[in-house]
XYZ file of C-alpha atoms in Angstrom:
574
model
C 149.993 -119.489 -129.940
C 152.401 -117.377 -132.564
C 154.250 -120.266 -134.297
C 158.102 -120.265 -134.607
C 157.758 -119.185 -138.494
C 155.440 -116.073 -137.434
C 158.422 -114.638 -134.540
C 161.473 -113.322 -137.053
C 163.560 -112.034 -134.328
C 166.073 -109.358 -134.262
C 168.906 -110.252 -135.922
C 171.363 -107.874 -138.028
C 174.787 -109.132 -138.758
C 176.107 -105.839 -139.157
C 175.125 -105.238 -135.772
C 174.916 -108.354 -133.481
C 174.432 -106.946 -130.268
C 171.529 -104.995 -131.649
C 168.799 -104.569 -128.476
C 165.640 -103.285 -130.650
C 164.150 -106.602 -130.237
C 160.842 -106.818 -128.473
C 159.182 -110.220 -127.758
C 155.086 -108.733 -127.981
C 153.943 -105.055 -127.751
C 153.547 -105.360 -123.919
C 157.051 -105.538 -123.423
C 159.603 -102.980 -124.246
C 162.692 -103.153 -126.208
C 166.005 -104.603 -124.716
C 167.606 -101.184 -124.832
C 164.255 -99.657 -123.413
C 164.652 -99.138 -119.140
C 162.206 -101.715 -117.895
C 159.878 -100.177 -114.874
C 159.620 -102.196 -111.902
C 156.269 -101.967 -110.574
C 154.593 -101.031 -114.755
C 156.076 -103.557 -116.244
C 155.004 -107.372 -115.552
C 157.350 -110.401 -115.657
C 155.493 -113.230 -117.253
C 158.917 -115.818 -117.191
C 160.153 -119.605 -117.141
C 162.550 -121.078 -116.752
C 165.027 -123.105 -118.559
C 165.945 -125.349 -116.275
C 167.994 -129.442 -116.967
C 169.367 -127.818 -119.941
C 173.194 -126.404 -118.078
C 172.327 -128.112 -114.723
C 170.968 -131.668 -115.095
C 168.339 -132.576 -112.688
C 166.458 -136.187 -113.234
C 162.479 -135.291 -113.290
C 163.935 -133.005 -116.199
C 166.101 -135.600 -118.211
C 164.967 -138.573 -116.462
C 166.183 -140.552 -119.264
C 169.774 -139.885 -118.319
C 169.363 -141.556 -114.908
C 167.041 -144.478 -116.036
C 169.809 -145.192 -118.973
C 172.485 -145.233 -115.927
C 171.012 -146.991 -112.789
C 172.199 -145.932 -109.419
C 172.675 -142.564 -110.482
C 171.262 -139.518 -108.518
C 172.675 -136.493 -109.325
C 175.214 -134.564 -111.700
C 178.043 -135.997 -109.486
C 177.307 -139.532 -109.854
C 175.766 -139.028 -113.388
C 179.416 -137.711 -114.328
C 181.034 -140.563 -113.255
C 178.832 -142.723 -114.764
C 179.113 -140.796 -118.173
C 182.871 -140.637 -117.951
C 183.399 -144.460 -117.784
C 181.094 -145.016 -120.411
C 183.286 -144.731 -123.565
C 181.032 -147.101 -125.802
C 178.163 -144.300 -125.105
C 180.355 -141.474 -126.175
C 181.187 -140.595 -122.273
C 180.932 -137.026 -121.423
C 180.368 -136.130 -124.949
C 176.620 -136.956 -124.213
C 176.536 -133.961 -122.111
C 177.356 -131.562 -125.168
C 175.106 -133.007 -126.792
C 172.281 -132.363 -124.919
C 173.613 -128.810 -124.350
C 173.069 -128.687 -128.287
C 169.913 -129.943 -128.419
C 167.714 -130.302 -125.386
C 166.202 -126.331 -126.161
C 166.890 -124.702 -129.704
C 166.454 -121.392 -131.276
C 163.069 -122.662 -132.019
C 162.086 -123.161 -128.060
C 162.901 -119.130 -127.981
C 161.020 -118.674 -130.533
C 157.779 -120.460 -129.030
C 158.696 -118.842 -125.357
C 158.134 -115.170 -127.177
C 155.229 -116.441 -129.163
C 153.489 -117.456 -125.896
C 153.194 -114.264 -124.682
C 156.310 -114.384 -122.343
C 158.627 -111.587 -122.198
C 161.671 -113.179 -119.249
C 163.763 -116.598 -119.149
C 165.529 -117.721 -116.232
C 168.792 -119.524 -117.066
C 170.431 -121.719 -114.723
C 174.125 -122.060 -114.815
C 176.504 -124.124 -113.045
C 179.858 -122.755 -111.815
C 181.467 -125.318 -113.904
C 180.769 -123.434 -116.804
C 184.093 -121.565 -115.397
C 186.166 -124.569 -114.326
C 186.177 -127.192 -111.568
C 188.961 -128.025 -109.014
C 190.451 -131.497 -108.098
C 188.272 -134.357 -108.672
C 185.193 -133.065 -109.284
C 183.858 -134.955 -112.220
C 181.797 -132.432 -113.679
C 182.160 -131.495 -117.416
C 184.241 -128.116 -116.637
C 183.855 -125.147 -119.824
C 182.231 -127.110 -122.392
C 178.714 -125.517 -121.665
C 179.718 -121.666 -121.818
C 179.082 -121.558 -125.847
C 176.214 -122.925 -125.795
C 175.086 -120.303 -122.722
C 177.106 -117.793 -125.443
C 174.556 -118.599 -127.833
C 171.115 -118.700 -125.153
C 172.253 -115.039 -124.769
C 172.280 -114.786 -128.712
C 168.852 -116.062 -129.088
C 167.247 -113.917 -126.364
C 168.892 -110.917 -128.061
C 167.110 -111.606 -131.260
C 163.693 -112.555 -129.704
C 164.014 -109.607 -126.818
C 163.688 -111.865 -124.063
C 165.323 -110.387 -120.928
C 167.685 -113.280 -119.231
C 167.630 -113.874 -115.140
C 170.984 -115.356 -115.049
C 170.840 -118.147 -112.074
C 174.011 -119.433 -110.635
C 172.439 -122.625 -109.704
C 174.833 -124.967 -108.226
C 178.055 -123.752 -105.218
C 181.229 -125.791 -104.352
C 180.570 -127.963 -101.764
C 176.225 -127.141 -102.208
C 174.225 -124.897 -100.607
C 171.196 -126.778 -100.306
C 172.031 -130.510 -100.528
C 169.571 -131.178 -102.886
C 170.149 -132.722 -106.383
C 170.074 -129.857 -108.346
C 173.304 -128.147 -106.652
C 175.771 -130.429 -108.203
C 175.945 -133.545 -105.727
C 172.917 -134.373 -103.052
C 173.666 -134.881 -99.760
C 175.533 -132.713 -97.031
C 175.785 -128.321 -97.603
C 179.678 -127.311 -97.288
C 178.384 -123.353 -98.091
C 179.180 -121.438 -94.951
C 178.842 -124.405 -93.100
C 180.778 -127.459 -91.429
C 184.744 -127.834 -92.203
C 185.262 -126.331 -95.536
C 181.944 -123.625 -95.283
C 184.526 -120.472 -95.391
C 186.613 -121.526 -97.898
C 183.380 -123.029 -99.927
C 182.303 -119.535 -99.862
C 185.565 -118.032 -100.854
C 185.722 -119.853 -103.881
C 182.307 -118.585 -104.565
C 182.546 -115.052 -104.736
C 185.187 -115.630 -107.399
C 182.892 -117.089 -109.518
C 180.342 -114.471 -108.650
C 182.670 -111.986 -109.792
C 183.901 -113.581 -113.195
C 179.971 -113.593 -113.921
C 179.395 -109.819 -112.832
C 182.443 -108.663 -115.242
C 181.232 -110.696 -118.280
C 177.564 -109.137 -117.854
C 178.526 -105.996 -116.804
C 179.900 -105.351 -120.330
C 177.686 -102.939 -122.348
C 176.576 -105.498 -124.938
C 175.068 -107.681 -122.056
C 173.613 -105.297 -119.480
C 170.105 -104.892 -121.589
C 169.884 -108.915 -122.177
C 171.155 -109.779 -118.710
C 169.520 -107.286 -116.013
C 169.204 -109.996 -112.998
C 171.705 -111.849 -111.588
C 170.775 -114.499 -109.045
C 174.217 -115.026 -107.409
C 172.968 -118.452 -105.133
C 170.396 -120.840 -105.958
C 168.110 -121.648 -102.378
C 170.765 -121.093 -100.234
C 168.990 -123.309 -97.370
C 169.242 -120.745 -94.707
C 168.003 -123.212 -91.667
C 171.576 -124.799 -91.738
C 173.431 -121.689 -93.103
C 171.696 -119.229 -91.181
C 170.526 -115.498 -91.876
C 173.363 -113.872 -90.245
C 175.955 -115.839 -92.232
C 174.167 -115.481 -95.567
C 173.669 -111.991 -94.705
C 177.247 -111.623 -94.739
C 177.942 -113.666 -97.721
C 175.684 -111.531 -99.699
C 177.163 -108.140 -98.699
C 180.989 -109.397 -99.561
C 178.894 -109.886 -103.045
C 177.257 -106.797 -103.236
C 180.405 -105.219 -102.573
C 182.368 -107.020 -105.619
C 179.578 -106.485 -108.109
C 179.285 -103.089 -107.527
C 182.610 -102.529 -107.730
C 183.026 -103.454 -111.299
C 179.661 -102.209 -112.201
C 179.679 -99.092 -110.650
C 176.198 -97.429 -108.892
C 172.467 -96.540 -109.802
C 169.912 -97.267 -112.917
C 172.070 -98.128 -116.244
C 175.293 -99.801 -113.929
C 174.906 -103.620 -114.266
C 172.404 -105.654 -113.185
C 170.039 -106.353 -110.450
C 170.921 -108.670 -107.892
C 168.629 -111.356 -107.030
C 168.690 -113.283 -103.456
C 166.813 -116.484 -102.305
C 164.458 -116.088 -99.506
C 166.248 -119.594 -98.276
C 162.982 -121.234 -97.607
C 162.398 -119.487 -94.595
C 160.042 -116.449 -95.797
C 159.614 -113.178 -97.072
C 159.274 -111.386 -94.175
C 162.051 -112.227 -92.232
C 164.277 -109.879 -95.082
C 162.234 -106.567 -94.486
C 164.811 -103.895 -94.400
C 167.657 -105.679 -95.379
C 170.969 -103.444 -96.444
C 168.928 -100.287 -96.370
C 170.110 -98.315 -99.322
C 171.782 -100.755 -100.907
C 171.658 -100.445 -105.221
C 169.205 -102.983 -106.621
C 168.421 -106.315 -105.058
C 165.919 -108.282 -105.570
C 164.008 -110.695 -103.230
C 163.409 -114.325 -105.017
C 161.236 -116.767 -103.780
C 159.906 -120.274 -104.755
C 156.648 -121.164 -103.542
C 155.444 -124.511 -104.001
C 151.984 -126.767 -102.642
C 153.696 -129.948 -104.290
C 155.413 -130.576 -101.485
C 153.378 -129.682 -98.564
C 150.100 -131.177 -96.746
C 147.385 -130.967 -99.124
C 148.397 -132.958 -102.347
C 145.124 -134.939 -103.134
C 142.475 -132.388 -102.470
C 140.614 -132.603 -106.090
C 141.362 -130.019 -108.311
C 139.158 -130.772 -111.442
C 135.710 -129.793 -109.476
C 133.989 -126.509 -109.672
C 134.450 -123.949 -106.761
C 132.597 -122.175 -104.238
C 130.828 -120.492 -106.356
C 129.909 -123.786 -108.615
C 131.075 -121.114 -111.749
C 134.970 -122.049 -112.388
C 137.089 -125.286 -111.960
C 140.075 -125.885 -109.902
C 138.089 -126.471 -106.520
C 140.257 -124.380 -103.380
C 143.368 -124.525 -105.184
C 142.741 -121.239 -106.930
C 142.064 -118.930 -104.399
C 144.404 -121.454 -102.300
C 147.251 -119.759 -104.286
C 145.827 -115.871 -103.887
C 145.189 -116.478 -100.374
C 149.016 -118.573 -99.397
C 151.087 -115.913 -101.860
C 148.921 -113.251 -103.060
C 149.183 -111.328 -99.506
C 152.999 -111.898 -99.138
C 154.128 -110.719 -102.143
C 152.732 -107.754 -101.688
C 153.685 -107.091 -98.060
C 157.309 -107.873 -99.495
C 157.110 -105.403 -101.958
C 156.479 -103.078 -99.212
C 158.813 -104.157 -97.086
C 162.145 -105.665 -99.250
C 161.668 -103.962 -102.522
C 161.238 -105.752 -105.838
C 160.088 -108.822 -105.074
C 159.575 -111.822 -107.236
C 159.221 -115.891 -107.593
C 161.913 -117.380 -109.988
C 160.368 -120.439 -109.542
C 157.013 -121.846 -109.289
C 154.691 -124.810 -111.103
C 151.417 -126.132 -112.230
C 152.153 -129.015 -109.607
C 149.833 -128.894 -106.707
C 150.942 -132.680 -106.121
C 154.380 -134.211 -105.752
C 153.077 -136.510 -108.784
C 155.900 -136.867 -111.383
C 159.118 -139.174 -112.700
C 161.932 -138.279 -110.183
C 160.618 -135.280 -108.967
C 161.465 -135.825 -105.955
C 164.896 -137.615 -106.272
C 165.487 -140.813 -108.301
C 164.881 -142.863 -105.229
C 161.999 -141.537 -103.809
C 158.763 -143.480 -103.378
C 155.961 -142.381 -105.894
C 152.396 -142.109 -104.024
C 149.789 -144.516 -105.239
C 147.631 -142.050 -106.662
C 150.358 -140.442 -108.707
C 150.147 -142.475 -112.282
C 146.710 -140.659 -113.324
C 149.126 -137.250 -112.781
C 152.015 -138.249 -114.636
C 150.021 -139.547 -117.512
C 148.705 -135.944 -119.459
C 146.413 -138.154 -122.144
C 144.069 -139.043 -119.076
C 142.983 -135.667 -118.675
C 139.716 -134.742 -119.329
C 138.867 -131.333 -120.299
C 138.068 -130.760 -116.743
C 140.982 -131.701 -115.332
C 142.554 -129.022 -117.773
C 140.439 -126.080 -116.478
C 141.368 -126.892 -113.259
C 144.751 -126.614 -113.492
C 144.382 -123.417 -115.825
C 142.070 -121.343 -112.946
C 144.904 -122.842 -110.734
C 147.754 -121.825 -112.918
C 146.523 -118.278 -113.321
C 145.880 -117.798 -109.939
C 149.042 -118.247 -109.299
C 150.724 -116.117 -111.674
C 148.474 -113.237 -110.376
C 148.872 -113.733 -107.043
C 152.950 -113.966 -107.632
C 153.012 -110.719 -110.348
C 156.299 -111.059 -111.487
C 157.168 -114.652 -111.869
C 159.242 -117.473 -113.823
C 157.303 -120.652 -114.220
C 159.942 -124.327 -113.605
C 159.901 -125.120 -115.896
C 159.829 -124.616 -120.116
C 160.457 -128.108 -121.198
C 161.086 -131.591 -119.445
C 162.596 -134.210 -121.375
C 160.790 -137.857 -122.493
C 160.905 -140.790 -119.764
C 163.262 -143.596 -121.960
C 160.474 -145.833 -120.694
C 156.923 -144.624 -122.282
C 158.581 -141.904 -124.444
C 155.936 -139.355 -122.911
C 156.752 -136.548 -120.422
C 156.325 -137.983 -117.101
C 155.952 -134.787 -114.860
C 153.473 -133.210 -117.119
C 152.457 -130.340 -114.179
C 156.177 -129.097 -114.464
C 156.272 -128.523 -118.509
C 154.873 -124.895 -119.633
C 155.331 -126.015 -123.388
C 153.207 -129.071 -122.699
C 150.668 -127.511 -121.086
C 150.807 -124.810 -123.463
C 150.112 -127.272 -126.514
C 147.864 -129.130 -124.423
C 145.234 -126.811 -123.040
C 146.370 -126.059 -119.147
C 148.817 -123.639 -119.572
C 147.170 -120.194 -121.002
C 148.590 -119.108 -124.498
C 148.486 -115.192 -123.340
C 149.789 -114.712 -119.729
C 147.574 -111.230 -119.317
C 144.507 -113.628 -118.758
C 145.567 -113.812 -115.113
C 146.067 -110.192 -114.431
C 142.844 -109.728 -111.902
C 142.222 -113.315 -111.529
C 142.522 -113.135 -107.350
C 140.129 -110.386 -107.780
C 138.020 -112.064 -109.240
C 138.165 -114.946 -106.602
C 137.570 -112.280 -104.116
C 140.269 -112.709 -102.530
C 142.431 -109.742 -102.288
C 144.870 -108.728 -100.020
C 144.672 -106.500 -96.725
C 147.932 -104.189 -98.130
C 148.297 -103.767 -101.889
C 151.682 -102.347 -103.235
C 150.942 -99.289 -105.510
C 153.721 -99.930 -107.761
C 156.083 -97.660 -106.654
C 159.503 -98.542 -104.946
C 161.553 -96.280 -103.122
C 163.737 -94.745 -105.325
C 167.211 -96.306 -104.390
C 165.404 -99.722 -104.601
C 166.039 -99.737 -108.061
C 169.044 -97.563 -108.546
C 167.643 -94.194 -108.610
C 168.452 -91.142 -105.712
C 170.286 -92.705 -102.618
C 170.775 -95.871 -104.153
C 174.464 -97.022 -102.888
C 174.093 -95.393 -99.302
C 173.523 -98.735 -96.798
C 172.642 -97.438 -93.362
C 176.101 -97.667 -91.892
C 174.780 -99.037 -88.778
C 173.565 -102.262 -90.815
C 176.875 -102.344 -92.849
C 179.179 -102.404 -89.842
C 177.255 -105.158 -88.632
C 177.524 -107.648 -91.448
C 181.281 -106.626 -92.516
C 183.088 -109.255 -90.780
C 184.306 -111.519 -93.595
C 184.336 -114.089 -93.039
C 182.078 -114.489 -89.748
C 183.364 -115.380 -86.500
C 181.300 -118.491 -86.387
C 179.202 -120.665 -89.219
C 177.082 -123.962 -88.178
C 178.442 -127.532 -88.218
C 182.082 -126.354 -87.027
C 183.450 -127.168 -83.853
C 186.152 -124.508 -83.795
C 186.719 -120.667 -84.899
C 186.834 -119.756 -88.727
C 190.244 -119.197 -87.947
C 190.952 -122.646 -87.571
C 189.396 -124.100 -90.580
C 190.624 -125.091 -93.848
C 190.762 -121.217 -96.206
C 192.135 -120.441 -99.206
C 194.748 -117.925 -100.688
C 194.272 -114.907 -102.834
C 197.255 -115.576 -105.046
C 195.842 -117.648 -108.121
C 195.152 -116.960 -111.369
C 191.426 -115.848 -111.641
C 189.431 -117.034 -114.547
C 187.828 -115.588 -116.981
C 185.130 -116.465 -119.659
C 185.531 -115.796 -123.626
C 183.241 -113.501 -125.446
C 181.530 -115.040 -128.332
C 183.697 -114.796 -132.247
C 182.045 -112.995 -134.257
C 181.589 -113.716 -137.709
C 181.117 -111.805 -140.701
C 181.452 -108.443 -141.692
C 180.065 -106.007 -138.655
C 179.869 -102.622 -140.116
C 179.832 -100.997 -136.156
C 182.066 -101.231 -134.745
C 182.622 -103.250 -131.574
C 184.896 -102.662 -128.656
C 184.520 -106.441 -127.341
C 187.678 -108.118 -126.662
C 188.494 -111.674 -126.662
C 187.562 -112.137 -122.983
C 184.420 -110.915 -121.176
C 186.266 -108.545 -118.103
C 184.590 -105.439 -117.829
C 186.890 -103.326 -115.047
C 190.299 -103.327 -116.657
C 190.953 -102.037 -112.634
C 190.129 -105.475 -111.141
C 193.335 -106.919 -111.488
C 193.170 -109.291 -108.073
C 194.097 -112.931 -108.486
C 191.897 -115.615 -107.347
C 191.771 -117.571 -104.608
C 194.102 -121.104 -104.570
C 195.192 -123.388 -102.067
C 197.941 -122.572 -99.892
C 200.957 -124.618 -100.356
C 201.794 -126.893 -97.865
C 198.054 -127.542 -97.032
C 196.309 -130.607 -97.403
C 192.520 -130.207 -97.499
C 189.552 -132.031 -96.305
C 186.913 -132.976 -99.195
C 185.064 -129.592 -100.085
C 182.204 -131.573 -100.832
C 182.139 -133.273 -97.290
C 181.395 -134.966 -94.894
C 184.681 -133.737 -93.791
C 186.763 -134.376 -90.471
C 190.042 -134.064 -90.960
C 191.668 -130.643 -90.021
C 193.795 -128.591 -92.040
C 197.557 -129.507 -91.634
C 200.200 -127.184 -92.986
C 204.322 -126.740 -92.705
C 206.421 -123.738 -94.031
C 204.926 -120.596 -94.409
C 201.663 -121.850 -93.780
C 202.190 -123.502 -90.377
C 199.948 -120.483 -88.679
C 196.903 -122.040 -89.911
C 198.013 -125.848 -88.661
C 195.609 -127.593 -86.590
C 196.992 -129.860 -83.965
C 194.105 -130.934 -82.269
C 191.694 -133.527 -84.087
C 188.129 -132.060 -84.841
C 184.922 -134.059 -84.853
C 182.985 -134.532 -88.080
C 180.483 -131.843 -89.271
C 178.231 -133.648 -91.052
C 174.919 -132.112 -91.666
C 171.785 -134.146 -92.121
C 170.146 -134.477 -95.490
C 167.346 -131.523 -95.986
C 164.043 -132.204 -97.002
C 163.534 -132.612 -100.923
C 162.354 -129.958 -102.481
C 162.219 -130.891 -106.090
């Protein structure tokens, strides 16, 4: 692997937002068009470093017992003056990944991050405990370092008012109030103003080569929300990006949706003609049926190690992607792992029970050099069977207990130092091939052209449109009246908006950035507030109280009580 000292970066202070930067010569430039369908994504992610999740700084939650998520961590944090309080937050923002982890990411061969945000970076409302702005310089200077190292940034909006999923990782575990129970619509509403604060910052010319993806919900968990909710959700976001972006190749960036755990295929032809989406997905064996079976044995053929697990991973995603590609458009997984078992510190919740054959996998120094090949023929399997792919994750932080990394399947950089991990991505370009596995429909590597913004890209069927342009639906899951009737908010607040970076020294170009990051000087509508008069149920649920209003917003009173929503807790997935 290239060591930090050997990758100089891009950096020129009398240009800062110069995009010549390339990572490795299989990747081109930041201000070169990338090709969908030539060019490969060989990614990871950076996740627990904006959005804490235990199994990735598990010594926050050991430090603080009883904790489970970035809610109760918060609180925990915030009465803890003697430890510094929230201020141990910043500091990990500072410090859990450096310039130097950018460095190492382009020295490994890989050319894409993913970078989880959470919408707190913007602000947070009533008393959600969350540490609201402080992160956004630090994300300021993650888009800094990718510049100079010409890593291209999948910008994640991880965690949603109220969550989408339930799980840990959205903010607070436990019941999803997205588009669904008492405070679902205005959840949602509150949401697309976030979405589009995000859009105008990186739809400003200095961004749009570092940030070309935007992932505008993080596993939305569509069994509860449903498809033809979501569907709508996503269109009302379409619609605002695009409108301060404008159309086609060169106008902002892609925009990435979650599969919602419930398949590829069920999104063929969605919004036909619609300008650039892409299809995410997250495929994982941790947590399915077939932990234990050995990995560090030979296979079939007696000639490589990793057992069935590598043509496992051909066989299970190999065949959908391409299908997908076929069907959707550009298709990729923003998420995926070296863990074939659920083995690891936390990873899945701070509670759960650890199975009994788990220490041997949470303990790397055990490995033999077998167990190592295994999980490298299993590793690139998967990344050829996926294509275009971002590994979960780069980095996961020391247990406060042994002072070793205790989910050692979920670390690229460990593996990476360590033997499993391969220290030039290309090596699994033909691996399912090789397996003999291939699939019955390959994708060529061409999209259609207004897939990915060329010649009718803009034009949705109108058929499809009108059928998804009720906003907000008629109906979402885990109310027991109309939208009509629940709790919504106002368009008449003051919408946010984030600061650009300062920038120091003498720049010789010169730069038309202005102290905030709004691209359309035309999108001048407020954001959305509570009415006045209203009193609101928790957004974060379980909720059962009714809205109740007086003066001008008695239309939207309530008189009748209406039973709690309360969804049940979702499967973990990490």
């Amino acid at each position: 692997m290239m060591q930090f000292s050997e990758i100089p970066g891009v950096q020129d202070p009398n240009d800062p937002f110069n995009d010549n930067a390339q990572p490795n010569s299989w990747t081109p430039p930041l201000n070169t068009t990338w090709q969908w369908g030539n060019d490969r994504v060989f990614g990871v992610n950076l996740g627990g470093w904006f959005v804490i999740e235990p199994f990735i700084a598990p010594s926050f939650f050991q430090k603080y017992n009883g904790t489970v998520d970035e809610w109760t961590l918060s609180i925990a944090m915030a009465n803890d003056t003697a430890s510094g309080g929230l201020q141990q937050l910043e500091d990990h923002y500072n410090t859990f990944i450096t310039e130097q982890d950018f460095a190492e990411i382009a020295g490994a061969g890989l050319n894409w991050i993913r970078l989880p945000i959470p919408f707190w970076a913007i602000d947070v409302w009533d008393d959600e405990p969350f540490l609201a702005k402080v992160c956004w310089k630090y994300i300021l200077r993650a888009f800094g370092w990718a510049r100079k190292y010409g890593l291209r940034i999948n910008l994640d909006l991880h965690t949603i008012p109220g969550s989408q999923n339930g799980y840990n990782h959205s903010g607070k575990m436990g019941g999803i109030n997205f588009l669904n129970g008492i405070m679902g619509v205005a959840n949602a509403e509150r949401t697309l103003d976030y979405i589009r604060i995000i859009a105008e910052f990186i739809a400003q010319p200095e961004y749009q080569n570092v940030i070309p993806i935007f992932g505008i919900i993080n596993e939305p968990l569509l069994g509860i929300i449903g498809q033809d909710e979501l569907t709508r959700f996503y269109l009302q976001s379409y619609d605002k990006i695009r409108a301060i972006t404008g159309i086609g190749e060169g106008h902002g960036p892609y925009i990435s949706i979650h599969d919602g755990f419930s398949g590829l295929g069920i999104w063929k032809d969605f919004l036909p003609g619609a300008d650039r989406f892409i299809l995410d997905t997250h495929p994982y064996f941790a947590f399915g049926g077939m932990q234990n079976v050995p990995i560090a044995v030979p296979d079939n053929d007696g000639d490589n190690y990793g057992g069935t697990w590598p043509q496992q991973a051909c066989l299970s995603w190999g065949i959908g992607q391409n299908q997908s590609q076929l069907d959707f458009g550009v298709t990729i997984a923003g998420e995926f792992s070296a863990g074939f078992n659920p083995c690891g510190l936390f990873l899945q919740g701070v509670n759960e029970d650890i199975p009994d054959y788990c220490p041997f996998w949470m303990d790397s120094s055990q490995w033999n050099e077998t167990t190592k090949e295994g999980l490298m023929q299993f590793t690139l399997a998967s990344m050829d069977a996926l294509q275009n792919w971002f590994f979960w994750t780069w980095k996961i932080g020391n247990s406060s207990t042994t002072n070793t990394v205790q989910c050692p399947l979920w670390s690229y950089k460990l593996g990476l130092d360590n033997g499993w991990i391969p220290t030039d991505p290309r090596q699994s370009i033909g691996k399912c091939g090789a397996l003999n596995v291939t699939a019955p429909v390959q994708f060529n590597g061409s999209y259609q052209s207004w897939q990915t913004g060329g010649a009718g890209a803009g034009t949705i069927d109108p058929t499809v449109s009108a059928s998804y342009s009720q906003w907000p639906p008629a109906s979402i899951s885990g109310a027991s009246v109309p939208v009509m009737e629940l709790p919504q908010y106002t368009a008449t607040g003051v919408i946010e908006t984030l600061p650009n970076p300062t920038v120091s020294g003498a720049a010789t170009k010169t730069l038309s950035l202005s102290q905030y990051g709004w691209d359309d000087a035309s999108d001048t509508l407020p954001g959305v507030t509570e009415i006045a008069g209203c009193q609101y149920p928790d957004a974060w649920g379980p909720a059962s109280l009714p809205p109740v209003c007086t003066g001008p917003a008695s239309k939207r009173e309530v008189v009748r009580e209406v039973p709690a929503a309360i969804t049940p807790l979702p499967a973990r997935r990490r």
